[in-house]
Amino acid sequence: LTTDFHYNPLYESAQGQQVPWTPVELTDAALALDDAPRIVARLQGAEHGHAMLGRLAIGDRTALSESGIVCRRAYDTQAHEWGLGLHPASGVYYLVTGGPNMVAWGRPSVGGLVGIAHSHPRHAIDPVELTKNGLTPNVAVVLGEWVNGMYANMTISVMPGDLWALFPSNQDLMASYATAHPVPERVYLPWRIGPDGWLSNSTGPTLVVEFGPVRAALRPDAAKTARELVVDPKNDQAVKLAESRCLRYLYAPVSFRAGTAVLKTGFLQVDALKGTDRRDPQNAWFRAQLPAPETLLDRAGVERFIATAVNTH
Ligand SMILES: [Zn+2]
């Protein structure tokens, strides 16, 4: 057991003195709330963090004790999300507990951390629903039917057996766009991939989906909308409202992996609506191709588009 992560630079004293810091004691997974993310441990680095999330996502609570995190009772690691956060100034990685639906990176309790990866909690997927719909219970095969097979162009929200839960949520893409996340993010899913290519609770590597960077496509009337809503370009509220009304879809490359093996790649297209993470499937499509690159903008590009539209009355 290594103990060099029991020090937290977020709590460093003004004199630069290193203040000893003990990881949080975890008592009850049901107490983890969406609005109250907590830093629970300092990690050895990115690799340590990804390994932890991969184990916590599939219910392996020994990942906690091995990293010096105390659990009083049997802690259900699949009851809420976990986050891997980077403190950019110090380069230090932290393990964060999120809530049942999200890791709210913007809250003061985890302020200053950039979300690198998160896990999704337990979700029931019924293979019987797949076979009723003529599909083989094989993750790569079913994803193939949606990316360029017989279900291409159908929203993933209609996937039988709740299989849409394999994808990053619409809110995941929105959060990534809003923070202008420059590199792909990982979501550790609450299943392994068994030797038969289907979801397993007991054998095989953790199923991971990597997504990003996220780009936005604007509504056809975006320039007109921006001019109508933004009278004063210095009014941040008006600019923010215009931005939300101008977005049509968000797009991100996605790659599903079991360990290092790539199962399926494609592009996720989602409605640019603000939804609550993972409560309901929202309209989203798994695409084989992206629209023309000149129609896709990062957040800075959207802000420039609005500024230009407002200044050219
Ligand atoms: Zn998520």
PDB file of N, CA, C and O and ligand atoms in Angstrom, residues 81 101-102 118-120 168-169 172 187 277-278, ligand 1:
ATOM      1  N   GLU A  81     -22.131   7.883  -9.440  1.00  0.00           N
ATOM      2  CA  GLU A  81     -21.019   8.098 -10.351  1.00  0.00           C
ATOM      3  C   GLU A  81     -19.739   8.413  -9.577  1.00  0.00           C
ATOM      4  O   GLU A  81     -19.790   8.894  -8.439  1.00  0.00           O
ATOM      5  N   ASN A 101     -26.777  10.692 -10.705  1.00  0.00           N
ATOM      6  CA  ASN A 101     -26.977  11.095 -12.104  1.00  0.00           C
ATOM      7  C   ASN A 101     -25.833  11.869 -12.721  1.00  0.00           C
ATOM      8  O   ASN A 101     -25.787  12.028 -13.932  1.00  0.00           O
ATOM      9  N   MET A 102     -24.941  12.423 -11.920  1.00  0.00           N
ATOM     10  CA  MET A 102     -23.883  13.242 -12.509  1.00  0.00           C
ATOM     11  C   MET A 102     -22.766  13.517 -11.495  1.00  0.00           C
ATOM     12  O   MET A 102     -22.949  13.357 -10.288  1.00  0.00           O
ATOM     13  N   HIS A 118     -15.433   9.827 -15.920  1.00  0.00           N
ATOM     14  CA  HIS A 118     -16.379   9.508 -14.852  1.00  0.00           C
ATOM     15  C   HIS A 118     -16.974   8.131 -15.112  1.00  0.00           C
ATOM     16  O   HIS A 118     -16.835   7.581 -16.200  1.00  0.00           O
ATOM     17  N   SER A 119     -17.606   7.590 -14.085  1.00  0.00           N
ATOM     18  CA  SER A 119     -18.265   6.291 -14.243  1.00  0.00           C
ATOM     19  C   SER A 119     -19.772   6.511 -14.270  1.00  0.00           C
ATOM     20  O   SER A 119     -20.264   7.554 -13.835  1.00  0.00           O
ATOM     21  N   HIS A 120     -20.486   5.540 -14.825  1.00  0.00           N
ATOM     22  CA  HIS A 120     -21.955   5.557 -14.760  1.00  0.00           C
ATOM     23  C   HIS A 120     -22.413   4.467 -13.794  1.00  0.00           C
ATOM     24  O   HIS A 120     -21.796   3.400 -13.729  1.00  0.00           O
ATOM     25  N   PRO A 168     -22.516   7.931 -23.902  1.00  0.00           N
ATOM     26  CA  PRO A 168     -22.452   9.114 -23.045  1.00  0.00           C
ATOM     27  C   PRO A 168     -23.800   9.824 -23.128  1.00  0.00           C
ATOM     28  O   PRO A 168     -24.460   9.781 -24.173  1.00  0.00           O
ATOM     29  N   SER A 169     -24.227  10.452 -22.043  1.00  0.00           N
ATOM     30  CA  SER A 169     -25.534  11.113 -22.049  1.00  0.00           C
ATOM     31  C   SER A 169     -25.451  12.432 -22.820  1.00  0.00           C
ATOM     32  O   SER A 169     -24.367  12.981 -23.044  1.00  0.00           O
ATOM     33  N   ASP A 172     -23.644  14.773 -20.807  1.00  0.00           N
ATOM     34  CA  ASP A 172     -22.181  14.616 -20.850  1.00  0.00           C
ATOM     35  C   ASP A 172     -21.596  15.443 -21.988  1.00  0.00           C
ATOM     36  O   ASP A 172     -20.578  16.114 -21.832  1.00  0.00           O
ATOM     37  N   VAL A 187     -15.945   7.543 -20.241  1.00  0.00           N
ATOM     38  CA  VAL A 187     -17.014   7.123 -19.342  1.00  0.00           C
ATOM     39  C   VAL A 187     -16.832   5.619 -19.098  1.00  0.00           C
ATOM     40  O   VAL A 187     -16.812   4.826 -20.050  1.00  0.00           O
ATOM     41  N   ASP A 277     -28.664  14.268 -16.501  1.00  0.00           N
ATOM     42  CA  ASP A 277     -27.887  13.109 -16.893  1.00  0.00           C
ATOM     43  C   ASP A 277     -28.594  11.794 -16.574  1.00  0.00           C
ATOM     44  O   ASP A 277     -28.957  11.529 -15.442  1.00  0.00           O
ATOM     45  N   ARG A 278     -28.766  10.981 -17.584  1.00  0.00           N
ATOM     46  CA  ARG A 278     -29.143   9.572 -17.441  1.00  0.00           C
ATOM     47  C   ARG A 278     -30.548   9.314 -16.923  1.00  0.00           C
ATOM     48  O   ARG A 278     -30.889   8.185 -16.646  1.00  0.00           O
TER      49      ARG A 278
HETATM   50 ZN    ZN B   1     -22.204  10.752 -17.746  1.00  0.00          ZN
END
